[in-house]
PDB file of C-alpha atoms in Angstrom:
ATOM      1  CA  UNK A 299      76.545 115.203   1.594  1.00  0.00           C
ATOM      2  CA  UNK A 300      80.150 115.167   0.319  1.00  0.00           C
ATOM      3  CA  UNK A 301      82.915 115.718   2.905  1.00  0.00           C
ATOM      4  CA  UNK A 302      84.349 118.784   1.210  1.00  0.00           C
ATOM      5  CA  UNK A 303      81.063 120.625   1.678  1.00  0.00           C
ATOM      6  CA  UNK A 304      81.375 119.994   5.412  1.00  0.00           C
ATOM      7  CA  UNK A 305      84.989 121.249   5.293  1.00  0.00           C
ATOM      8  CA  UNK A 306      84.184 124.394   3.334  1.00  0.00           C
ATOM      9  CA  UNK A 307      81.019 125.153   5.253  1.00  0.00           C
ATOM     10  CA  UNK A 308      82.756 124.579   8.584  1.00  0.00           C
ATOM     11  CA  UNK A 309      85.654 126.784   7.443  1.00  0.00           C
ATOM     12  CA  UNK A 310      83.179 129.645   6.756  1.00  0.00           C
ATOM     13  CA  UNK A 311      81.858 129.365  10.314  1.00  0.00           C
ATOM     14  CA  UNK A 312      85.320 129.249  11.844  1.00  0.00           C
ATOM     15  CA  UNK A 313      86.649 132.161   9.741  1.00  0.00           C
ATOM     16  CA  UNK A 314      83.607 134.206  10.709  1.00  0.00           C
ATOM     17  CA  UNK A 315      84.247 133.296  14.349  1.00  0.00           C
ATOM     18  CA  UNK A 316      87.794 134.623  14.037  1.00  0.00           C
ATOM     19  CA  UNK A 317      86.471 137.825  12.527  1.00  0.00           C
ATOM     20  CA  UNK A 318      84.153 138.214  15.531  1.00  0.00           C
ATOM     21  CA  UNK A 319      87.132 137.768  17.870  1.00  0.00           C
ATOM     22  CA  UNK A 320      88.933 140.481  16.007  1.00  0.00           C
ATOM     23  CA  UNK A 321      86.017 142.868  16.244  1.00  0.00           C
ATOM     24  CA  UNK A 322      84.929 142.199  19.834  1.00  0.00           C
ATOM     25  CA  UNK A 323      88.049 141.013  21.730  1.00  0.00           C
ATOM     26  CA  UNK A 324      91.257 142.019  20.013  1.00  0.00           C
ATOM     27  CA  UNK A 325      90.604 145.114  17.909  1.00  0.00           C
ATOM     28  CA  UNK A 326      93.844 146.875  18.901  1.00  0.00           C
ATOM     29  CA  UNK A 327      96.211 143.896  18.964  1.00  0.00           C
ATOM     30  CA  UNK A 328      99.048 143.973  16.405  1.00  0.00           C
ATOM     31  CA  UNK A 329     101.872 141.706  15.265  1.00  0.00           C
ATOM     32  CA  UNK A 330     104.277 143.254  12.764  1.00  0.00           C
ATOM     33  CA  UNK A 331     101.686 145.921  11.972  1.00  0.00           C
ATOM     34  CA  UNK A 332      98.896 143.344  11.389  1.00  0.00           C
ATOM     35  CA  UNK A 333      96.164 142.072  13.587  1.00  0.00           C
ATOM     36  CA  UNK A 334      96.981 138.566  14.868  1.00  0.00           C
ATOM     37  CA  UNK A 335      93.412 137.706  13.935  1.00  0.00           C
ATOM     38  CA  UNK A 336      94.142 138.587  10.295  1.00  0.00           C
ATOM     39  CA  UNK A 337      97.159 136.281  10.374  1.00  0.00           C
ATOM     40  CA  UNK A 338      94.984 133.541  11.984  1.00  0.00           C
ATOM     41  CA  UNK A 339      92.415 134.002   9.229  1.00  0.00           C
ATOM     42  CA  UNK A 340      95.133 133.557   6.598  1.00  0.00           C
ATOM     43  CA  UNK A 341      96.432 130.445   8.335  1.00  0.00           C
ATOM     44  CA  UNK A 342      92.957 128.916   8.709  1.00  0.00           C
ATOM     45  CA  UNK A 343      92.133 129.655   5.053  1.00  0.00           C
ATOM     46  CA  UNK A 344      95.290 127.992   3.812  1.00  0.00           C
ATOM     47  CA  UNK A 345      94.705 125.006   6.075  1.00  0.00           C
ATOM     48  CA  UNK A 346      91.066 124.742   4.887  1.00  0.00           C
ATOM     49  CA  UNK A 347      92.194 124.800   1.243  1.00  0.00           C
ATOM     50  CA  UNK A 348      94.719 122.080   2.031  1.00  0.00           C
ATOM     51  CA  UNK A 349      92.064 119.946   3.660  1.00  0.00           C
ATOM     52  CA  UNK A 350      89.738 120.486   0.646  1.00  0.00           C
ATOM     53  CA  UNK A 351      92.524 119.353  -1.670  1.00  0.00           C
ATOM     54  CA  UNK A 352      93.179 116.240   0.456  1.00  0.00           C
ATOM     55  CA  UNK A 353      89.429 115.396   0.671  1.00  0.00           C
ATOM     56  CA  UNK A 354      88.914 115.897  -3.043  1.00  0.00           C
ATOM     57  CA  UNK A 355      91.989 113.788  -3.872  1.00  0.00           C
ATOM     58  CA  UNK A 356      90.729 111.038  -1.581  1.00  0.00           C
ATOM     59  CA  UNK A 357      87.015 111.050  -2.348  1.00  0.00           C
ATOM     60  CA  UNK A 358      86.497 113.225  -5.361  1.00  0.00           C
ATOM     61  CA  UNK A 359      84.889 111.771  -8.430  1.00  0.00           C
ATOM     62  CA  UNK A 360      84.598 113.924 -11.608  1.00  0.00           C
ATOM     63  CA  UNK A 361      81.073 115.207 -11.747  1.00  0.00           C
ATOM     64  CA  UNK A 362      79.042 114.449 -14.849  1.00  0.00           C
ATOM     65  CA  UNK A 363      77.462 117.398 -16.492  1.00  0.00           C
ATOM     66  CA  UNK A 364      75.536 118.302 -19.622  1.00  0.00           C
ATOM     67  CA  UNK A 365      77.958 121.024 -20.571  1.00  0.00           C
ATOM     68  CA  UNK A 366      79.305 121.149 -24.119  1.00  0.00           C
ATOM     69  CA  UNK A 367      82.953 120.188 -24.435  1.00  0.00           C
ATOM     70  CA  UNK A 368      85.412 123.049 -24.593  1.00  0.00           C
ATOM     71  CA  UNK A 369      89.128 123.043 -25.203  1.00  0.00           C
ATOM     72  CA  UNK A 370      91.364 123.811 -22.209  1.00  0.00           C
ATOM     73  CA  UNK A 371      92.810 126.839 -23.879  1.00  0.00           C
ATOM     74  CA  UNK A 372      89.360 128.301 -24.604  1.00  0.00           C
ATOM     75  CA  UNK A 373      88.219 127.523 -21.052  1.00  0.00           C
ATOM     76  CA  UNK A 374      91.221 129.249 -19.508  1.00  0.00           C
ATOM     77  CA  UNK A 375      90.794 132.276 -21.764  1.00  0.00           C
ATOM     78  CA  UNK A 376      87.098 132.565 -20.984  1.00  0.00           C
ATOM     79  CA  UNK A 377      87.811 132.217 -17.263  1.00  0.00           C
ATOM     80  CA  UNK A 378      90.575 134.875 -17.358  1.00  0.00           C
ATOM     81  CA  UNK A 379      88.505 137.424 -19.319  1.00  0.00           C
ATOM     82  CA  UNK A 380      85.528 136.921 -17.015  1.00  0.00           C
ATOM     83  CA  UNK A 381      87.730 137.378 -13.937  1.00  0.00           C
ATOM     84  CA  UNK A 382      89.206 140.634 -15.309  1.00  0.00           C
ATOM     85  CA  UNK A 383      85.730 142.020 -16.094  1.00  0.00           C
ATOM     86  CA  UNK A 384      84.584 141.233 -12.577  1.00  0.00           C
ATOM     87  CA  UNK A 385      87.598 142.920 -10.958  1.00  0.00           C
ATOM     88  CA  UNK A 386      87.272 146.049 -13.061  1.00  0.00           C
ATOM     89  CA  UNK A 387      83.560 146.214 -12.353  1.00  0.00           C
ATOM     90  CA  UNK A 388      84.217 145.793  -8.666  1.00  0.00           C
ATOM     91  CA  UNK A 389      86.485 148.831  -8.594  1.00  0.00           C
ATOM     92  CA  UNK A 390      83.868 151.009 -10.210  1.00  0.00           C
ATOM     93  CA  UNK A 391      81.231 149.534  -7.972  1.00  0.00           C
ATOM     94  CA  UNK A 392      83.086 150.625  -4.818  1.00  0.00           C
ATOM     95  CA  UNK A 393      83.484 154.200  -6.012  1.00  0.00           C
ATOM     96  CA  UNK A 394      79.840 154.400  -7.010  1.00  0.00           C
ATOM     97  CA  UNK A 395      78.768 152.914  -3.652  1.00  0.00           C
ATOM     98  CA  UNK A 396      80.872 155.483  -1.749  1.00  0.00           C
ATOM     99  CA  UNK A 397      79.193 158.309  -3.682  1.00  0.00           C
ATOM    100  CA  UNK A 398      75.779 156.850  -2.954  1.00  0.00           C
ATOM    101  CA  UNK A 399      76.605 156.695   0.756  1.00  0.00           C
ATOM    102  CA  UNK A 400      77.911 160.253   0.758  1.00  0.00           C
ATOM    103  CA  UNK A 401      74.960 161.668  -1.085  1.00  0.00           C
ATOM    104  CA  UNK A 402      72.225 159.865   0.773  1.00  0.00           C
ATOM    105  CA  UNK A 403      71.102 159.073   4.343  1.00  0.00           C
ATOM    106  CA  UNK A 404      72.449 155.597   4.005  1.00  0.00           C
ATOM    107  CA  UNK A 405      75.664 154.676   5.850  1.00  0.00           C
ATOM    108  CA  UNK A 406      78.710 152.873   4.496  1.00  0.00           C
ATOM    109  CA  UNK A 407      77.919 149.937   6.754  1.00  0.00           C
ATOM    110  CA  UNK A 408      74.389 149.619   5.346  1.00  0.00           C
ATOM    111  CA  UNK A 409      75.626 150.032   1.744  1.00  0.00           C
ATOM    112  CA  UNK A 410      78.303 147.441   2.254  1.00  0.00           C
ATOM    113  CA  UNK A 411      76.165 144.891   4.124  1.00  0.00           C
ATOM    114  CA  UNK A 412      73.195 145.032   1.841  1.00  0.00           C
ATOM    115  CA  UNK A 413      73.602 146.759  -1.462  1.00  0.00           C
ATOM    116  CA  UNK A 414      77.249 145.968  -2.303  1.00  0.00           C
ATOM    117  CA  UNK A 415      76.899 142.494  -0.900  1.00  0.00           C
ATOM    118  CA  UNK A 416      73.906 141.755  -3.149  1.00  0.00           C
ATOM    119  CA  UNK A 417      75.576 143.214  -6.277  1.00  0.00           C
ATOM    120  CA  UNK A 418      78.915 141.456  -5.704  1.00  0.00           C
ATOM    121  CA  UNK A 419      77.047 138.173  -5.170  1.00  0.00           C
ATOM    122  CA  UNK A 420      75.302 138.428  -8.548  1.00  0.00           C
ATOM    123  CA  UNK A 421      78.230 136.711 -10.295  1.00  0.00           C
ATOM    124  CA  UNK A 422      77.962 133.853  -7.795  1.00  0.00           C
ATOM    125  CA  UNK A 423      74.180 133.686  -8.492  1.00  0.00           C
ATOM    126  CA  UNK A 424      74.801 133.601 -12.256  1.00  0.00           C
ATOM    127  CA  UNK A 425      77.524 130.961 -11.775  1.00  0.00           C
ATOM    128  CA  UNK A 426      75.234 128.844  -9.636  1.00  0.00           C
ATOM    129  CA  UNK A 427      72.396 129.077 -12.153  1.00  0.00           C
ATOM    130  CA  UNK A 428      74.774 128.116 -14.973  1.00  0.00           C
ATOM    131  CA  UNK A 429      76.097 125.201 -12.950  1.00  0.00           C
ATOM    132  CA  UNK A 430      72.504 124.056 -12.297  1.00  0.00           C
ATOM    133  CA  UNK A 431      71.664 124.172 -15.981  1.00  0.00           C
ATOM    134  CA  UNK A 432      74.519 121.876 -16.885  1.00  0.00           C
ATOM    135  CA  UNK A 433      73.965 119.572 -13.928  1.00  0.00           C
ATOM    136  CA  UNK A 434      77.118 120.563 -11.977  1.00  0.00           C
ATOM    137  CA  UNK A 435      75.378 120.457  -8.606  1.00  0.00           C
ATOM    138  CA  UNK A 436      78.482 120.103  -6.466  1.00  0.00           C
ATOM    139  CA  UNK A 437      79.978 123.150  -8.124  1.00  0.00           C
ATOM    140  CA  UNK A 438      77.075 125.211  -6.814  1.00  0.00           C
ATOM    141  CA  UNK A 439      77.802 124.512  -3.153  1.00  0.00           C
ATOM    142  CA  UNK A 440      81.605 124.716  -3.742  1.00  0.00           C
ATOM    143  CA  UNK A 441      81.128 128.131  -5.325  1.00  0.00           C
ATOM    144  CA  UNK A 442      78.932 129.437  -2.487  1.00  0.00           C
ATOM    145  CA  UNK A 443      81.021 128.235   0.379  1.00  0.00           C
ATOM    146  CA  UNK A 444      84.315 128.898  -1.405  1.00  0.00           C
ATOM    147  CA  UNK A 445      83.394 132.489  -2.169  1.00  0.00           C
ATOM    148  CA  UNK A 446      82.435 133.049   1.412  1.00  0.00           C
ATOM    149  CA  UNK A 447      85.792 131.684   2.568  1.00  0.00           C
ATOM    150  CA  UNK A 448      87.661 134.037   0.270  1.00  0.00           C
ATOM    151  CA  UNK A 449      85.481 136.989   1.197  1.00  0.00           C
ATOM    152  CA  UNK A 450      86.550 136.607   4.863  1.00  0.00           C
ATOM    153  CA  UNK A 451      90.153 136.133   3.756  1.00  0.00           C
ATOM    154  CA  UNK A 452      90.035 139.630   2.262  1.00  0.00           C
ATOM    155  CA  UNK A 453      90.210 140.904   5.849  1.00  0.00           C
ATOM    156  CA  UNK A 454      93.879 139.890   5.805  1.00  0.00           C
ATOM    157  CA  UNK A 455      94.610 141.850   2.597  1.00  0.00           C
ATOM    158  CA  UNK A 456      92.579 144.778   3.900  1.00  0.00           C
ATOM    159  CA  UNK A 457      94.703 144.700   7.061  1.00  0.00           C
ATOM    160  CA  UNK A 458      97.864 144.901   4.972  1.00  0.00           C
ATOM    161  CA  UNK A 459      96.557 147.951   3.071  1.00  0.00           C
ATOM    162  CA  UNK A 460      95.279 149.621   6.297  1.00  0.00           C
ATOM    163  CA  UNK A 461      98.238 151.665   7.606  1.00  0.00           C
ATOM    164  CA  UNK A 462      96.707 153.029  10.858  1.00  0.00           C
ATOM    165  CA  UNK A 463      97.025 149.916  12.934  1.00  0.00           C
ATOM    166  CA  UNK A 464      94.775 146.876  12.979  1.00  0.00           C
ATOM    167  CA  UNK A 465      91.901 146.853  10.466  1.00  0.00           C
ATOM    168  CA  UNK A 466      89.569 145.971  13.299  1.00  0.00           C
ATOM    169  CA  UNK A 467      90.540 149.100  15.280  1.00  0.00           C
ATOM    170  CA  UNK A 468      89.506 151.161  12.249  1.00  0.00           C
ATOM    171  CA  UNK A 469      85.878 150.100  12.614  1.00  0.00           C
ATOM    172  CA  UNK A 470      85.440 152.487  15.502  1.00  0.00           C
ATOM    173  CA  UNK A 471      81.782 153.138  16.330  1.00  0.00           C
ATOM    174  CA  UNK A 472      80.707 150.788  13.547  1.00  0.00           C
ATOM    175  CA  UNK A 473      82.163 147.731  15.365  1.00  0.00           C
ATOM    176  CA  UNK A 474      78.876 146.625  16.995  1.00  0.00           C
ATOM    177  CA  UNK A 475      77.096 146.785  13.660  1.00  0.00           C
ATOM    178  CA  UNK A 476      79.804 144.713  11.944  1.00  0.00           C
ATOM    179  CA  UNK A 477      79.688 142.300  14.883  1.00  0.00           C
ATOM    180  CA  UNK A 478      75.950 141.814  14.277  1.00  0.00           C
ATOM    181  CA  UNK A 479      76.537 141.135  10.607  1.00  0.00           C
ATOM    182  CA  UNK A 480      79.242 138.570  11.356  1.00  0.00           C
ATOM    183  CA  UNK A 481      77.002 136.762  13.847  1.00  0.00           C
ATOM    184  CA  UNK A 482      74.146 136.644  11.368  1.00  0.00           C
ATOM    185  CA  UNK A 483      76.605 135.322   8.754  1.00  0.00           C
ATOM    186  CA  UNK A 484      77.626 132.485  11.084  1.00  0.00           C
ATOM    187  CA  UNK A 485      73.992 131.657  11.736  1.00  0.00           C
ATOM    188  CA  UNK A 486      73.158 131.425   8.020  1.00  0.00           C
ATOM    189  CA  UNK A 487      76.340 129.421   7.194  1.00  0.00           C
ATOM    190  CA  UNK A 488      75.531 126.971   9.939  1.00  0.00           C
ATOM    191  CA  UNK A 489      71.962 126.631   8.698  1.00  0.00           C
ATOM    192  CA  UNK A 490      73.227 126.014   5.181  1.00  0.00           C
ATOM    193  CA  UNK A 491      75.530 123.209   6.286  1.00  0.00           C
ATOM    194  CA  UNK A 492      72.748 121.609   8.328  1.00  0.00           C
ATOM    195  CA  UNK A 493      70.393 121.892   5.385  1.00  0.00           C
ATOM    196  CA  UNK A 494      72.830 120.151   3.063  1.00  0.00           C
ATOM    197  CA  UNK A 495      73.463 117.413   5.619  1.00  0.00           C
ATOM    198  CA  UNK A 496      69.797 116.827   6.366  1.00  0.00           C
ATOM    199  CA  UNK A 497      68.519 117.078   2.793  1.00  0.00           C
ATOM    200  CA  UNK A 498      64.923 117.645   3.617  1.00  0.00           C
ATOM    201  CA  UNK A 499      62.482 116.826   0.810  1.00  0.00           C
ATOM    202  CA  UNK A 500      59.693 118.953   2.243  1.00  0.00           C
ATOM    203  CA  UNK A 501      58.818 121.975   0.148  1.00  0.00           C
ATOM    204  CA  UNK A 502      56.661 125.077   0.613  1.00  0.00           C
ATOM    205  CA  UNK A 503      55.471 126.837  -2.536  1.00  0.00           C
ATOM    206  CA  UNK A 504      57.972 124.731  -4.494  1.00  0.00           C
ATOM    207  CA  UNK A 505      60.933 125.851  -2.298  1.00  0.00           C
ATOM    208  CA  UNK A 506      62.829 123.448  -0.022  1.00  0.00           C
ATOM    209  CA  UNK A 507      62.101 124.083   3.624  1.00  0.00           C
ATOM    210  CA  UNK A 508      65.804 124.593   4.287  1.00  0.00           C
ATOM    211  CA  UNK A 509      66.178 127.149   1.516  1.00  0.00           C
ATOM    212  CA  UNK A 510      62.980 128.883   2.668  1.00  0.00           C
ATOM    213  CA  UNK A 511      64.358 129.058   6.210  1.00  0.00           C
ATOM    214  CA  UNK A 512      67.552 130.695   4.968  1.00  0.00           C
ATOM    215  CA  UNK A 513      65.487 133.237   3.032  1.00  0.00           C
ATOM    216  CA  UNK A 514      63.419 134.081   6.121  1.00  0.00           C
ATOM    217  CA  UNK A 515      66.533 134.441   8.285  1.00  0.00           C
ATOM    218  CA  UNK A 516      68.119 136.688   5.641  1.00  0.00           C
ATOM    219  CA  UNK A 517      65.059 138.937   5.490  1.00  0.00           C
ATOM    220  CA  UNK A 518      65.009 139.118   9.274  1.00  0.00           C
ATOM    221  CA  UNK A 519      68.698 139.918   9.258  1.00  0.00           C
ATOM    222  CA  UNK A 520      68.184 142.753   6.778  1.00  0.00           C
ATOM    223  CA  UNK A 521      65.364 144.098   8.956  1.00  0.00           C
ATOM    224  CA  UNK A 522      67.648 144.007  12.059  1.00  0.00           C
ATOM    225  CA  UNK A 523      70.373 145.894  10.200  1.00  0.00           C
ATOM    226  CA  UNK A 524      67.884 148.556   9.092  1.00  0.00           C
ATOM    227  CA  UNK A 525      66.008 148.928  12.349  1.00  0.00           C
ATOM    228  CA  UNK A 526      69.215 149.123  14.363  1.00  0.00           C
ATOM    229  CA  UNK A 527      69.665 152.374  12.558  1.00  0.00           C
ATOM    230  CA  UNK A 528      73.102 151.792  11.116  1.00  0.00           C
ATOM    231  CA  UNK A 529      73.852 155.492  10.610  1.00  0.00           C
ATOM    232  CA  UNK A 530      70.429 155.944   8.962  1.00  0.00           C
TER     233      UNK A 530
END
């Protein structure tokens, strides 16, 4: 297991822990109109990125892959166009999700935790499959942990946009549900790091025992969210 996977996976756990503090302990606290937890999340994210850069510079070795060579200009153009498409699609997705929540018995918490989370993770899934096909195995884990780190960082930007105090105070009655989701996220992130470190070769139905365990925990988590009756 490469050190930067430990750093990025550990950062996901720590960032999630900070989010839990914001939800459960300091929902009303503010510094310059922002939650101190949001500021701590920003600081930890920057520090984690710095550590990742240092570890990569110290230990990183260019990963061999089976990808066809591409000019830098073409690669940058393709990356930029793909990023714009994802951002635009994300804006439409949120509006559509809000309408689904308004016109159904499903709550915003459920829509966000399950449906929106799945749809917004599809680009990561596609990226991981593409990386697997070209043999860029480290890119897969970097993508998964890195995207989780940035997802939690968006709490900071949401706090800036939220003008009625701390973003955590705006959760209101939904705070316990979001707390459950954050705790389950920490559990799965920890399991993922342990699975990468242990590298079990045992498989069930062709699936690694660690991956299968994550799938089981995810399904149980979804069941918990549903059966808790998050505004259903």
